[in-house]
Amino acid sequence: MGRLFVVILEGTIYSCKHCGTHLALSDHIESKAFQCKHGKAYLFRQVVNVIPGKTEDRTMTTGLHTVADIFCVGCGSNVGWKYEVAHEKGQKYKEGKFVLERYKISGPDESNYWISQEAQPRGSDADDE
C-alpha cells in the first residue's frame, strides 16, 4: 500500500467514506454536474492521498478518454478516476483532473452520500455534463 500523507488543509474537506482519509477540498471542485454509473460525481482540479491504477481507454458519454482509477491510500478503496487524455477536442479541459464519486466519499458536513435510487447502472463509468 502507498504512504499516507498528512496534509494540513483549510476549508471544506471531502474524505474517503470507508476510512476517513482526506481526499479533496471544496475549493478544488471544477464541476458538480458529473454523472457516473452509480449516480453523481464531482470533478476536482486536485486530490490528495490517492494512488492511480493502470491507465485504460474508456468510451464515456462524452467520447473516448484515457483514464486511471484512483484508490484511497488509507484503505485501498476505489474512489473515482483521473483523466489522463481526452481524445475529443472539446473535452481537453478534463486532462489531469480527477473525478470522485459521491457515494464513495463523505461530504464536508460529515454526511455520507449514497447511490441514488434513480441511478441506472451503465456499461462503463460515464460523465454527463
mmCIF file with all atom_site columns, C-alpha atoms in Angstrom:
data_model
loop_
_atom_site.group_PDB
_atom_site.id
_atom_site.type_symbol
_atom_site.label_atom_id
_atom_site.label_alt_id
_atom_site.label_comp_id
_atom_site.label_asym_id
_atom_site.label_entity_id
_atom_site.label_seq_id
_atom_site.pdbx_PDB_ins_code
_atom_site.Cartn_x
_atom_site.Cartn_y
_atom_site.Cartn_z
_atom_site.occupancy
_atom_site.B_iso_or_equiv
_atom_site.pdbx_formal_charge
_atom_site.auth_seq_id
_atom_site.auth_comp_id
_atom_site.auth_asym_id
_atom_site.auth_atom_id
_atom_site.pdbx_PDB_model_num
ATOM 1   C CA . MET A 1 1   ? 0.000   0.000  0.000   1.00 0.00 ? 1   MET A CA 1
ATOM 2   C CA . GLY A 1 2   ? 1.173   3.562  -0.607  1.00 0.00 ? 2   GLY A CA 1
ATOM 3   C CA . ARG A 1 3   ? 2.233   6.073  2.010   1.00 0.00 ? 3   ARG A CA 1
ATOM 4   C CA . LEU A 1 4   ? -0.374  8.146  3.799   1.00 0.00 ? 4   LEU A CA 1
ATOM 5   C CA . PHE A 1 5   ? 0.300   11.851 3.551   1.00 0.00 ? 5   PHE A CA 1
ATOM 6   C CA . VAL A 1 6   ? -0.801  14.036 6.415   1.00 0.00 ? 6   VAL A CA 1
ATOM 7   C CA . VAL A 1 7   ? -1.828  17.287 4.851   1.00 0.00 ? 7   VAL A CA 1
ATOM 8   C CA . ILE A 1 8   ? -2.951  20.317 6.812   1.00 0.00 ? 8   ILE A CA 1
ATOM 9   C CA . LEU A 1 9   ? -5.827  21.789 4.885   1.00 0.00 ? 9   LEU A CA 1
ATOM 10  C CA . GLU A 1 10  ? -8.065  24.731 5.437   1.00 0.00 ? 10  GLU A CA 1
ATOM 11  C CA . GLY A 1 11  ? -11.587 24.782 4.105   1.00 0.00 ? 11  GLY A CA 1
ATOM 12  C CA . THR A 1 12  ? -14.218 22.179 3.426   1.00 0.00 ? 12  THR A CA 1
ATOM 13  C CA . ILE A 1 13  ? -12.892 18.623 3.148   1.00 0.00 ? 13  ILE A CA 1
ATOM 14  C CA . TYR A 1 14  ? -14.132 15.561 1.268   1.00 0.00 ? 14  TYR A CA 1
ATOM 15  C CA . SER A 1 15  ? -12.943 12.242 2.733   1.00 0.00 ? 15  SER A CA 1
ATOM 16  C CA . CYS A 1 16  ? -12.976 8.545  1.914   1.00 0.00 ? 16  CYS A CA 1
ATOM 17  C CA . LYS A 1 17  ? -16.276 7.091  3.148   1.00 0.00 ? 17  LYS A CA 1
ATOM 18  C CA . HIS A 1 18  ? -14.593 3.878  4.282   1.00 0.00 ? 18  HIS A CA 1
ATOM 19  C CA . CYS A 1 19  ? -11.639 5.135  6.330   1.00 0.00 ? 19  CYS A CA 1
ATOM 20  C CA . GLY A 1 20  ? -11.956 8.924  6.631   1.00 0.00 ? 20  GLY A CA 1
ATOM 21  C CA . THR A 1 21  ? -8.733  9.751  4.766   1.00 0.00 ? 21  THR A CA 1
ATOM 22  C CA . HIS A 1 22  ? -8.849  13.321 3.429   1.00 0.00 ? 22  HIS A CA 1
ATOM 23  C CA . LEU A 1 23  ? -9.107  13.415 -0.357  1.00 0.00 ? 23  LEU A CA 1
ATOM 24  C CA . ALA A 1 24  ? -10.010 16.903 -1.549  1.00 0.00 ? 24  ALA A CA 1
ATOM 25  C CA . LEU A 1 25  ? -11.098 20.431 -0.716  1.00 0.00 ? 25  LEU A CA 1
ATOM 26  C CA . SER A 1 26  ? -14.307 22.028 -1.916  1.00 0.00 ? 26  SER A CA 1
ATOM 27  C CA . ASP A 1 27  ? -12.188 24.902 -3.277  1.00 0.00 ? 27  ASP A CA 1
ATOM 28  C CA . HIS A 1 28  ? -10.790 22.476 -5.862  1.00 0.00 ? 28  HIS A CA 1
ATOM 29  C CA . ILE A 1 29  ? -14.149 21.455 -7.343  1.00 0.00 ? 29  ILE A CA 1
ATOM 30  C CA . GLU A 1 30  ? -14.428 22.274 -11.040 1.00 0.00 ? 30  GLU A CA 1
ATOM 31  C CA . SER A 1 31  ? -17.902 20.807 -11.560 1.00 0.00 ? 31  SER A CA 1
ATOM 32  C CA . LYS A 1 32  ? -20.655 19.100 -9.575  1.00 0.00 ? 32  LYS A CA 1
ATOM 33  C CA . ALA A 1 33  ? -22.528 18.158 -12.762 1.00 0.00 ? 33  ALA A CA 1
ATOM 34  C CA . PHE A 1 34  ? -20.766 14.865 -13.453 1.00 0.00 ? 34  PHE A CA 1
ATOM 35  C CA . GLN A 1 35  ? -22.554 11.526 -13.558 1.00 0.00 ? 35  GLN A CA 1
ATOM 36  C CA . CYS A 1 36  ? -21.140 8.046  -13.087 1.00 0.00 ? 36  CYS A CA 1
ATOM 37  C CA . LYS A 1 37  ? -22.754 4.629  -13.216 1.00 0.00 ? 37  LYS A CA 1
ATOM 38  C CA . HIS A 1 38  ? -23.771 4.881  -9.536  1.00 0.00 ? 38  HIS A CA 1
ATOM 39  C CA . GLY A 1 39  ? -25.034 8.470  -9.513  1.00 0.00 ? 39  GLY A CA 1
ATOM 40  C CA . LYS A 1 40  ? -23.445 11.875 -9.093  1.00 0.00 ? 40  LYS A CA 1
ATOM 41  C CA . ALA A 1 41  ? -19.738 12.674 -9.117  1.00 0.00 ? 41  ALA A CA 1
ATOM 42  C CA . TYR A 1 42  ? -17.559 15.767 -8.763  1.00 0.00 ? 42  TYR A CA 1
ATOM 43  C CA . LEU A 1 43  ? -14.689 16.900 -10.998 1.00 0.00 ? 43  LEU A CA 1
ATOM 44  C CA . PHE A 1 44  ? -11.704 18.187 -8.971  1.00 0.00 ? 44  PHE A CA 1
ATOM 45  C CA . ARG A 1 45  ? -8.594  20.077 -10.069 1.00 0.00 ? 45  ARG A CA 1
ATOM 46  C CA . GLN A 1 46  ? -6.616  18.433 -7.269  1.00 0.00 ? 46  GLN A CA 1
ATOM 47  C CA . VAL A 1 47  ? -6.971  15.485 -4.895  1.00 0.00 ? 47  VAL A CA 1
ATOM 48  C CA . VAL A 1 48  ? -4.566  14.079 -2.307  1.00 0.00 ? 48  VAL A CA 1
ATOM 49  C CA . ASN A 1 49  ? -3.943  10.707 -0.703  1.00 0.00 ? 49  ASN A CA 1
ATOM 50  C CA . VAL A 1 50  ? -4.786  8.627  -3.768  1.00 0.00 ? 50  VAL A CA 1
ATOM 51  C CA . ILE A 1 51  ? -2.816  6.128  -5.817  1.00 0.00 ? 51  ILE A CA 1
ATOM 52  C CA . PRO A 1 52  ? -3.543  5.826  -9.549  1.00 0.00 ? 52  PRO A CA 1
ATOM 53  C CA . GLY A 1 53  ? -4.174  2.424  -11.082 1.00 0.00 ? 53  GLY A CA 1
ATOM 54  C CA . LYS A 1 54  ? -3.394  1.259  -14.580 1.00 0.00 ? 54  LYS A CA 1
ATOM 55  C CA . THR A 1 55  ? -4.425  3.580  -17.423 1.00 0.00 ? 55  THR A CA 1
ATOM 56  C CA . GLU A 1 56  ? -7.010  2.367  -19.903 1.00 0.00 ? 56  GLU A CA 1
ATOM 57  C CA . ASP A 1 57  ? -9.160  3.749  -22.677 1.00 0.00 ? 57  ASP A CA 1
ATOM 58  C CA . ARG A 1 58  ? -12.849 4.109  -21.803 1.00 0.00 ? 58  ARG A CA 1
ATOM 59  C CA . THR A 1 59  ? -15.663 5.228  -24.021 1.00 0.00 ? 59  THR A CA 1
ATOM 60  C CA . MET A 1 60  ? -17.828 7.560  -21.968 1.00 0.00 ? 60  MET A CA 1
ATOM 61  C CA . THR A 1 61  ? -20.854 9.597  -22.915 1.00 0.00 ? 61  THR A CA 1
ATOM 62  C CA . THR A 1 62  ? -18.580 12.493 -23.917 1.00 0.00 ? 62  THR A CA 1
ATOM 63  C CA . GLY A 1 63  ? -16.267 10.352 -26.023 1.00 0.00 ? 63  GLY A CA 1
ATOM 64  C CA . LEU A 1 64  ? -13.087 8.334  -25.676 1.00 0.00 ? 64  LEU A CA 1
ATOM 65  C CA . HIS A 1 65  ? -10.855 9.093  -22.681 1.00 0.00 ? 65  HIS A CA 1
ATOM 66  C CA . THR A 1 66  ? -7.691  7.526  -21.306 1.00 0.00 ? 66  THR A CA 1
ATOM 67  C CA . VAL A 1 67  ? -8.254  7.263  -17.545 1.00 0.00 ? 67  VAL A CA 1
ATOM 68  C CA . ALA A 1 68  ? -6.782  5.659  -14.444 1.00 0.00 ? 68  ALA A CA 1
ATOM 69  C CA . ASP A 1 69  ? -8.891  4.590  -11.495 1.00 0.00 ? 69  ASP A CA 1
ATOM 70  C CA . ILE A 1 70  ? -7.757  6.203  -8.236  1.00 0.00 ? 70  ILE A CA 1
ATOM 71  C CA . PHE A 1 71  ? -7.546  4.422  -4.890  1.00 0.00 ? 71  PHE A CA 1
ATOM 72  C CA . CYS A 1 72  ? -7.500  5.763  -1.328  1.00 0.00 ? 72  CYS A CA 1
ATOM 73  C CA . VAL A 1 73  ? -4.063  5.347  0.291   1.00 0.00 ? 73  VAL A CA 1
ATOM 74  C CA . GLY A 1 74  ? -5.707  4.707  3.651   1.00 0.00 ? 74  GLY A CA 1
ATOM 75  C CA . CYS A 1 75  ? -7.839  1.680  2.786   1.00 0.00 ? 75  CYS A CA 1
ATOM 76  C CA . GLY A 1 76  ? -7.336  0.935  -0.921  1.00 0.00 ? 76  GLY A CA 1
ATOM 77  C CA . SER A 1 77  ? -10.942 1.715  -1.907  1.00 0.00 ? 77  SER A CA 1
ATOM 78  C CA . ASN A 1 78  ? -11.603 2.849  -5.457  1.00 0.00 ? 78  ASN A CA 1
ATOM 79  C CA . VAL A 1 79  ? -12.862 6.431  -5.042  1.00 0.00 ? 79  VAL A CA 1
ATOM 80  C CA . GLY A 1 80  ? -13.015 7.579  -8.679  1.00 0.00 ? 80  GLY A CA 1
ATOM 81  C CA . TRP A 1 81  ? -10.722 8.147  -11.639 1.00 0.00 ? 81  TRP A CA 1
ATOM 82  C CA . LYS A 1 82  ? -8.208  10.554 -13.171 1.00 0.00 ? 82  LYS A CA 1
ATOM 83  C CA . TYR A 1 83  ? -8.413  11.805 -16.742 1.00 0.00 ? 83  TYR A CA 1
ATOM 84  C CA . GLU A 1 84  ? -5.057  11.285 -18.422 1.00 0.00 ? 84  GLU A CA 1
ATOM 85  C CA . VAL A 1 85  ? -6.041  12.033 -22.047 1.00 0.00 ? 85  VAL A CA 1
ATOM 86  C CA . ALA A 1 86  ? -9.253  13.322 -23.580 1.00 0.00 ? 86  ALA A CA 1
ATOM 87  C CA . HIS A 1 87  ? -9.397  12.302 -27.238 1.00 0.00 ? 87  HIS A CA 1
ATOM 88  C CA . GLU A 1 88  ? -12.165 14.760 -28.182 1.00 0.00 ? 88  GLU A CA 1
ATOM 89  C CA . LYS A 1 89  ? -11.036 18.362 -28.700 1.00 0.00 ? 89  LYS A CA 1
ATOM 90  C CA . GLY A 1 90  ? -13.896 19.786 -26.608 1.00 0.00 ? 90  GLY A CA 1
ATOM 91  C CA . GLN A 1 91  ? -13.019 17.552 -23.636 1.00 0.00 ? 91  GLN A CA 1
ATOM 92  C CA . LYS A 1 92  ? -9.346  18.543 -23.248 1.00 0.00 ? 92  LYS A CA 1
ATOM 93  C CA . TYR A 1 93  ? -10.162 20.620 -20.130 1.00 0.00 ? 93  TYR A CA 1
ATOM 94  C CA . LYS A 1 94  ? -10.554 17.327 -18.200 1.00 0.00 ? 94  LYS A CA 1
ATOM 95  C CA . GLU A 1 95  ? -6.964  16.218 -18.701 1.00 0.00 ? 95  GLU A CA 1
ATOM 96  C CA . GLY A 1 96  ? -5.072  15.899 -15.427 1.00 0.00 ? 96  GLY A CA 1
ATOM 97  C CA . LYS A 1 97  ? -8.262  16.291 -13.369 1.00 0.00 ? 97  LYS A CA 1
ATOM 98  C CA . PHE A 1 98  ? -9.973  13.858 -11.017 1.00 0.00 ? 98  PHE A CA 1
ATOM 99  C CA . VAL A 1 99  ? -13.497 12.563 -10.523 1.00 0.00 ? 99  VAL A CA 1
ATOM 100 C CA . LEU A 1 100 ? -14.644 11.490 -7.058  1.00 0.00 ? 100 LEU A CA 1
ATOM 101 C CA . GLU A 1 101 ? -17.868 9.503  -6.957  1.00 0.00 ? 101 GLU A CA 1
ATOM 102 C CA . ARG A 1 102 ? -20.223 10.947 -4.356  1.00 0.00 ? 102 ARG A CA 1
ATOM 103 C CA . TYR A 1 103 ? -21.331 7.626  -2.906  1.00 0.00 ? 103 TYR A CA 1
ATOM 104 C CA . LYS A 1 104 ? -17.688 6.774  -2.148  1.00 0.00 ? 104 LYS A CA 1
ATOM 105 C CA . ILE A 1 105 ? -16.925 9.948  -0.163  1.00 0.00 ? 105 ILE A CA 1
ATOM 106 C CA . SER A 1 106 ? -18.026 11.716 2.981   1.00 0.00 ? 106 SER A CA 1
ATOM 107 C CA . GLY A 1 107 ? -19.097 15.290 2.462   1.00 0.00 ? 107 GLY A CA 1
ATOM 108 C CA . PRO A 1 108 ? -17.928 18.463 4.115   1.00 0.00 ? 108 PRO A CA 1
ATOM 109 C CA . ASP A 1 109 ? -20.772 18.321 6.634   1.00 0.00 ? 109 ASP A CA 1
ATOM 110 C CA . GLU A 1 110 ? -19.712 14.782 7.684   1.00 0.00 ? 110 GLU A CA 1
ATOM 111 C CA . SER A 1 111 ? -22.580 13.369 5.625   1.00 0.00 ? 111 SER A CA 1
ATOM 112 C CA . ASN A 1 112 ? -22.248 10.254 3.532   1.00 0.00 ? 112 ASN A CA 1
ATOM 113 C CA . TYR A 1 113 ? -23.564 10.198 0.007   1.00 0.00 ? 113 TYR A CA 1
ATOM 114 C CA . TRP A 1 114 ? -25.361 7.089  -1.157  1.00 0.00 ? 114 TRP A CA 1
ATOM 115 C CA . ILE A 1 115 ? -26.214 5.595  -4.510  1.00 0.00 ? 115 ILE A CA 1
ATOM 116 C CA . SER A 1 116 ? -29.139 7.465  -5.967  1.00 0.00 ? 116 SER A CA 1
ATOM 117 C CA . GLN A 1 117 ? -32.321 5.453  -6.358  1.00 0.00 ? 117 GLN A CA 1
ATOM 118 C CA . GLU A 1 118 ? -32.671 6.990  -9.833  1.00 0.00 ? 118 GLU A CA 1
ATOM 119 C CA . ALA A 1 119 ? -29.155 5.999  -10.887 1.00 0.00 ? 119 ALA A CA 1
ATOM 120 C CA . GLN A 1 120 ? -29.161 3.315  -13.535 1.00 0.00 ? 120 GLN A CA 1
ATOM 121 C CA . PRO A 1 121 ? -26.048 1.168  -13.904 1.00 0.00 ? 121 PRO A CA 1
ATOM 122 C CA . ARG A 1 122 ? -24.339 1.654  -17.257 1.00 0.00 ? 122 ARG A CA 1
ATOM 123 C CA . GLY A 1 123 ? -21.754 -0.338 -19.128 1.00 0.00 ? 123 GLY A CA 1
ATOM 124 C CA . SER A 1 124 ? -18.906 1.922  -18.051 1.00 0.00 ? 124 SER A CA 1
ATOM 125 C CA . ASP A 1 125 ? -18.375 4.995  -15.927 1.00 0.00 ? 125 ASP A CA 1
ATOM 126 C CA . ALA A 1 126 ? -19.990 7.914  -17.669 1.00 0.00 ? 126 ALA A CA 1
ATOM 127 C CA . ASP A 1 127 ? -19.608 11.640 -17.243 1.00 0.00 ? 127 ASP A CA 1
ATOM 128 C CA . ASP A 1 128 ? -22.655 13.515 -18.407 1.00 0.00 ? 128 ASP A CA 1
ATOM 129 C CA . GLU A 1 129 ? -22.478 17.278 -18.165 1.00 0.00 ? 129 GLU A CA 1
#
